[in-house]
Coordinates of C-alpha atoms in Angstrom, one line a residue:
X205 CA 160.2 136.8 91.7
X206 CA 162.7 134.2 92.7
X207 CA 166.4 135.2 92.0
X208 CA 166.9 131.9 90.1
X209 CA 164.3 129.5 88.9
X210 CA 164.9 125.8 89.6
X211 CA 164.2 124.2 86.2
X212 CA 164.1 120.7 87.7
X213 CA 161.5 121.9 90.3
X214 CA 159.6 123.5 87.5
X215 CA 159.6 120.2 85.5
X216 CA 158.6 118.1 88.5
X217 CA 155.8 120.4 89.4
X218 CA 154.5 120.4 85.9
X219 CA 154.6 116.6 85.8
X220 CA 152.6 116.5 89.0
X221 CA 150.0 118.8 87.4
X222 CA 149.6 116.7 84.2
X223 CA 146.1 115.6 85.3
X224 CA 145.0 119.2 85.4
X225 CA 146.5 119.7 81.9
X226 CA 144.5 116.7 80.7
X227 CA 141.4 118.2 82.3
X228 CA 142.0 121.5 80.5
X229 CA 142.6 119.7 77.2
X230 CA 139.3 117.8 77.5
X231 CA 137.5 121.0 78.4
X232 CA 139.0 122.7 75.3
X233 CA 138.0 119.7 73.2
X234 CA 134.4 119.8 74.4
X235 CA 134.1 123.5 74.0
X236 CA 135.8 123.5 70.6
X237 CA 133.6 120.8 69.2
X238 CA 130.5 122.2 70.8
X239 CA 131.1 125.7 69.4
X240 CA 131.8 124.2 66.0
X241 CA 128.5 122.3 66.0
X242 CA 126.6 125.4 67.0
X243 CA 128.1 127.3 64.1
X244 CA 127.5 124.4 61.8
X245 CA 123.9 124.2 62.9
X246 CA 123.4 127.9 62.3
X247 CA 124.8 127.7 58.8
X248 CA 122.7 124.5 58.1
X249 CA 119.6 126.6 58.5
X250 CA 120.2 127.9 54.9
X251 CA 120.4 124.9 52.6
X252 CA 122.9 124.8 49.7
X253 CA 122.3 123.0 46.5
X254 CA 124.8 121.7 44.0
X255 CA 124.6 120.5 40.4
X256 CA 127.7 118.6 39.2
X257 CA 128.2 117.7 35.5
X258 CA 131.1 116.2 33.6
X259 CA 132.1 117.0 30.0
X260 CA 134.4 115.3 27.6
X261 CA 136.7 117.7 25.7
X262 CA 137.5 116.4 22.2
X263 CA 140.6 118.2 21.1
X264 CA 141.0 118.8 17.4
X265 CA 143.6 116.7 15.5
X266 CA 147.0 118.2 15.9
X267 CA 145.8 120.5 18.7
X268 CA 146.3 118.3 21.6
X269 CA 149.0 120.6 22.8
X270 CA 146.2 123.0 23.8
X271 CA 145.6 120.6 26.7
X272 CA 148.7 122.1 28.3
X273 CA 146.8 125.4 28.4
X274 CA 143.4 124.3 29.5
X275 CA 143.8 123.5 33.2
X276 CA 141.8 124.3 36.4
X277 CA 142.7 127.9 36.4
X278 CA 142.2 128.6 32.7
X279 CA 138.9 126.8 32.6
X280 CA 137.6 128.9 35.4
X281 CA 138.6 132.0 33.5
X282 CA 137.2 130.7 30.2
X283 CA 133.8 130.0 31.8
X284 CA 133.6 133.7 32.7
X285 CA 134.0 135.0 29.1
X286 CA 131.2 136.3 27.0
X287 CA 130.9 133.3 24.7
X288 CA 130.0 131.1 27.7
X289 CA 128.9 133.2 30.8
X290 CA 127.7 136.0 28.6
X291 CA 125.3 133.7 26.7
X292 CA 124.2 132.2 30.0
X293 CA 123.3 135.7 31.3
X294 CA 121.4 136.5 28.2
X295 CA 119.3 133.3 28.5
X296 CA 118.7 134.0 32.2
X297 CA 117.4 137.5 31.4
X298 CA 117.4 140.6 33.5
X299 CA 117.5 140.6 37.3
X300 CA 120.6 138.5 37.8
X301 CA 124.0 139.8 38.8
X302 CA 126.8 138.4 36.5
X303 CA 129.3 138.4 39.4
X304 CA 127.0 136.3 41.6
X305 CA 126.3 133.8 38.8
X306 CA 130.1 133.6 38.1
X307 CA 130.8 132.7 41.8
X308 CA 128.3 129.9 41.5
X309 CA 130.2 128.1 38.8
X310 CA 133.5 126.2 39.4
X311 CA 135.6 124.2 36.9
X312 CA 137.9 121.3 37.9
X313 CA 140.2 119.0 36.0
X314 CA 140.3 116.0 38.3
X315 CA 142.6 113.7 36.4
X316 CA 142.5 113.5 32.6
X317 CA 142.7 116.9 30.9
X318 CA 140.0 115.7 28.5
X319 CA 137.4 115.5 31.3
X320 CA 136.1 118.7 32.7
X321 CA 133.9 118.8 35.8
X322 CA 131.6 121.8 36.2
X323 CA 130.0 122.4 39.7
X324 CA 127.2 124.9 40.2
X325 CA 126.4 125.8 43.8
X326 CA 123.7 128.1 45.3
X327 CA 121.0 128.5 47.8
X328 CA 118.2 128.4 45.2
X329 CA 117.7 124.9 43.8
X330 CA 115.8 126.1 40.7
X331 CA 118.4 128.7 39.9
X332 CA 121.2 126.1 40.3
X333 CA 119.5 123.7 37.9
X334 CA 118.9 126.5 35.4
X335 CA 122.5 127.9 35.5
X336 CA 123.8 124.3 35.1
X337 CA 121.7 123.7 32.0
X338 CA 122.5 127.0 30.4
X339 CA 126.2 126.5 31.1
X340 CA 126.0 123.2 29.3
X341 CA 124.5 124.9 26.2
X342 CA 127.0 127.7 26.3
X343 CA 130.0 125.4 26.8
X344 CA 129.0 123.0 24.1
X345 CA 128.5 125.9 21.7
X346 CA 131.9 127.3 22.6
X347 CA 133.5 123.9 21.9
X348 CA 132.1 123.9 18.3
X349 CA 133.3 127.5 17.7
X350 CA 136.9 127.3 18.9
X351 CA 139.7 125.8 16.7
X352 CA 141.3 123.8 19.5
X353 CA 138.3 121.5 19.9
X354 CA 136.3 119.3 17.7
X355 CA 133.5 119.5 20.3
X356 CA 132.7 119.5 24.0
X357 CA 129.8 117.4 25.2
X358 CA 128.3 116.3 28.5
X359 CA 129.0 112.7 29.6
X360 CA 127.4 112.8 33.1
X361 CA 124.8 114.8 34.9
X362 CA 124.2 114.2 38.6
X363 CA 121.3 116.5 38.8
X364 CA 120.6 119.1 41.6
X365 CA 121.2 117.8 45.1
X366 CA 121.3 119.4 48.5
X367 CA 124.8 119.7 49.8
X368 CA 125.4 117.8 53.1
X369 CA 127.7 119.7 55.3
X370 CA 130.8 117.9 56.2
X371 CA 131.4 118.0 59.9
X372 CA 134.9 118.2 61.2
X373 CA 134.0 117.8 64.9
X374 CA 137.0 115.7 65.8
X375 CA 139.3 118.2 64.2
X376 CA 137.8 121.1 66.2
X377 CA 138.0 118.9 69.3
X378 CA 141.7 118.3 68.8
X379 CA 142.3 122.0 68.0
X380 CA 140.3 123.1 71.1
X381 CA 142.3 120.6 73.2
X382 CA 145.6 121.9 71.9
X383 CA 144.7 125.5 72.4
X384 CA 143.6 124.9 76.0
X385 CA 146.7 122.8 76.7
X386 CA 149.0 125.6 75.4
X387 CA 147.1 128.2 77.5
X388 CA 147.5 126.0 80.6
X389 CA 151.2 125.5 79.9
X390 CA 151.9 129.2 79.4
X391 CA 149.9 130.1 82.5
X392 CA 151.7 127.5 84.5
X393 CA 155.2 128.7 83.4
X394 CA 154.3 132.3 84.1
X395 CA 152.9 131.5 87.5
X396 CA 155.8 129.3 88.5
X397 CA 158.4 131.9 87.5
X398 CA 156.6 134.7 89.2
X399 CA 155.5 133.0 92.5
X400 CA 157.5 133.1 95.7
X401 CA 157.1 129.5 96.6
X402 CA 159.7 127.2 98.1
X403 CA 160.1 123.5 97.2
X404 CA 163.6 122.6 98.4
X405 CA 166.1 123.5 101.2
X406 CA 168.2 125.2 98.5
X407 CA 165.4 127.7 97.9
X408 CA 165.3 128.6 101.6
X409 CA 169.1 129.1 101.9
X410 CA 169.2 131.1 98.7
X411 CA 166.3 133.4 99.5
X412 CA 166.7 134.0 103.3
X413 CA 170.3 133.2 104.1
X414 CA 169.1 131.1 107.0
X415 CA 169.7 127.4 107.8
X416 CA 167.2 125.1 106.1
X417 CA 166.5 122.5 108.8
X418 CA 164.5 120.1 106.8
X419 CA 161.2 119.3 105.1
X420 CA 158.1 117.6 106.6
X421 CA 155.6 115.9 104.3
X422 CA 151.9 116.1 104.9
X423 CA 150.7 114.9 108.3
X424 CA 154.3 114.5 109.4
X425 CA 154.9 116.3 112.7
X426 CA 158.6 116.0 113.1
X427 CA 161.7 114.2 111.9
X428 CA 164.9 112.9 113.5
X429 CA 167.0 115.2 111.2
X430 CA 165.1 118.4 112.3
X431 CA 165.2 117.4 116.0
X432 CA 168.9 116.7 115.7
X433 CA 169.6 120.1 114.1
X434 CA 167.5 122.0 116.7
X435 CA 169.1 120.1 119.6
X436 CA 172.6 120.9 118.4
X437 CA 171.8 124.6 117.8
X438 CA 170.2 125.1 121.2
X439 CA 172.9 123.1 123.0
X440 CA 175.6 125.3 121.3
X441 CA 173.8 128.4 122.6
X442 CA 173.5 126.9 126.1
X443 CA 169.7 126.6 125.9
X444 CA 167.1 123.9 126.0
X445 CA 165.5 122.4 122.9
X446 CA 162.2 122.3 124.8
X447 CA 162.1 126.1 124.9
X448 CA 162.2 126.5 121.1
X449 CA 159.1 128.0 119.4
X450 CA 157.9 126.3 116.2
X451 CA 155.9 129.1 114.6
X452 CA 154.0 129.5 111.3
X453 CA 153.5 132.7 109.4
X454 CA 150.0 132.9 110.9
X455 CA 151.4 132.5 114.4
X456 CA 153.6 135.5 113.8
X457 CA 150.9 137.9 112.6
X458 CA 150.8 139.6 116.0
X459 CA 154.0 138.3 117.7
X460 CA 154.9 138.8 121.3
X461 CA 158.5 139.9 120.7
X462 CA 159.4 140.0 124.4
X463 CA 158.5 136.4 124.9
X464 CA 160.2 135.4 121.7
X465 CA 163.5 137.1 122.6
X466 CA 163.6 135.1 125.9
X467 CA 163.0 131.8 124.1
X468 CA 165.7 129.3 123.0
X469 CA 165.0 130.3 119.4
X470 CA 162.5 130.3 116.7
X471 CA 162.0 127.6 114.0
X472 CA 159.9 129.2 111.2
X473 CA 157.5 126.9 109.5
X474 CA 156.8 127.8 105.9
X475 CA 154.2 126.1 103.7
X476 CA 155.8 124.0 101.0
X477 CA 154.9 125.1 97.5
X478 CA 152.7 128.1 98.5
X479 CA 153.2 131.6 97.4
X480 CA 154.4 133.1 100.7
X481 CA 157.8 134.6 100.0
X482 CA 156.9 138.3 100.4
X483 CA 155.1 137.7 103.7
X484 CA 157.9 135.4 105.0
X485 CA 160.6 138.0 104.1
X486 CA 158.6 140.7 106.1
X487 CA 158.2 138.4 109.1
X488 CA 161.9 137.5 109.1
X489 CA 163.0 141.1 108.9
X490 CA 160.7 142.0 111.8
X491 CA 162.1 139.2 114.0
X492 CA 165.7 140.2 113.2
X493 CA 164.9 143.8 114.1
X494 CA 163.5 142.6 117.4
X495 CA 166.7 140.6 118.1
X496 CA 164.8 137.3 118.0
X497 CA 167.0 134.3 117.4
X498 CA 165.9 132.5 114.3
X499 CA 167.4 129.0 114.4
X500 CA 166.3 128.1 110.9
X501 CA 163.4 127.3 108.6
X502 CA 161.5 124.1 107.8
X503 CA 159.1 123.4 105.0
X504 CA 155.9 121.7 106.0
X505 CA 153.0 119.9 104.3
X506 CA 155.3 118.8 101.4
X507 CA 154.1 116.4 98.8
X508 CA 156.0 113.1 99.2
X509 CA 155.5 112.2 95.5
X510 CA 156.9 115.5 94.4
X511 CA 160.0 115.0 96.6
X512 CA 160.5 111.5 95.3
X513 CA 160.3 112.7 91.7
X514 CA 162.8 115.5 92.5
X515 CA 165.1 113.0 94.1
X516 CA 164.9 114.1 97.7
X517 CA 162.8 111.3 99.0
X518 CA 160.7 111.5 102.2
X519 CA 162.4 113.6 104.8

């Protein structure tokens, strides 16, 4: 791991990889929506039916304050008591589970407390219709027995209909895209912080304590700056620039140290932005042990756009 992470280099590298981030986001969106549609299709194999009815609650004179008590929560509890659900179960007869029937019935106060909406849902259309009708009888009977009401009566019956599943494909697509984007960002940050890659001359000086002679972009063979540095260093040592070896890590896998010691020096070429730090450190240590003169290091095959974003320009 690098001794210090260049946050600017990290940001520039991330910006250069935004197309890959977008590709991951699109992939996540496609997979997320596709998986959701598969699950929705599986659930759609079992149809669900619904009967929705609306009731008017006629509160007794002087008992309108009871409306503060009868809300969504209390009506769902009231529907489960014996005077309502109990009578419904008696009418249904044996063979039905009270807890299952209770789960089928939902009460809602959508706006005015005097209007109660009862929804019955289930996988058996006939049973849904039957429970809805019996609930009506039980609820209207309850309204005539309790002091708070003059009566409760049905004002609308939508009948039994098959529930059409609401698809939220775009939401799952957005969620899938966000998840894949976050995974890509996390993976990028971990990789960038852990890799031994070099992007600037500062990285070279910090990691190897050797002169950073310059950076060559892709397809660039040399630069006036690098030639000038090499010429000065060889002249200072009383040697010729033409006798300098420009070697990559691959060239130094089986080095001829005797020849290298007799040369005017070695310019080590490291691939820009590649994870090569461990190998480079090993090669440099071996060259130093063999008393080979390392004039400096250059980075090759750099991305000109990256350098421009970083502020280095083309070198």
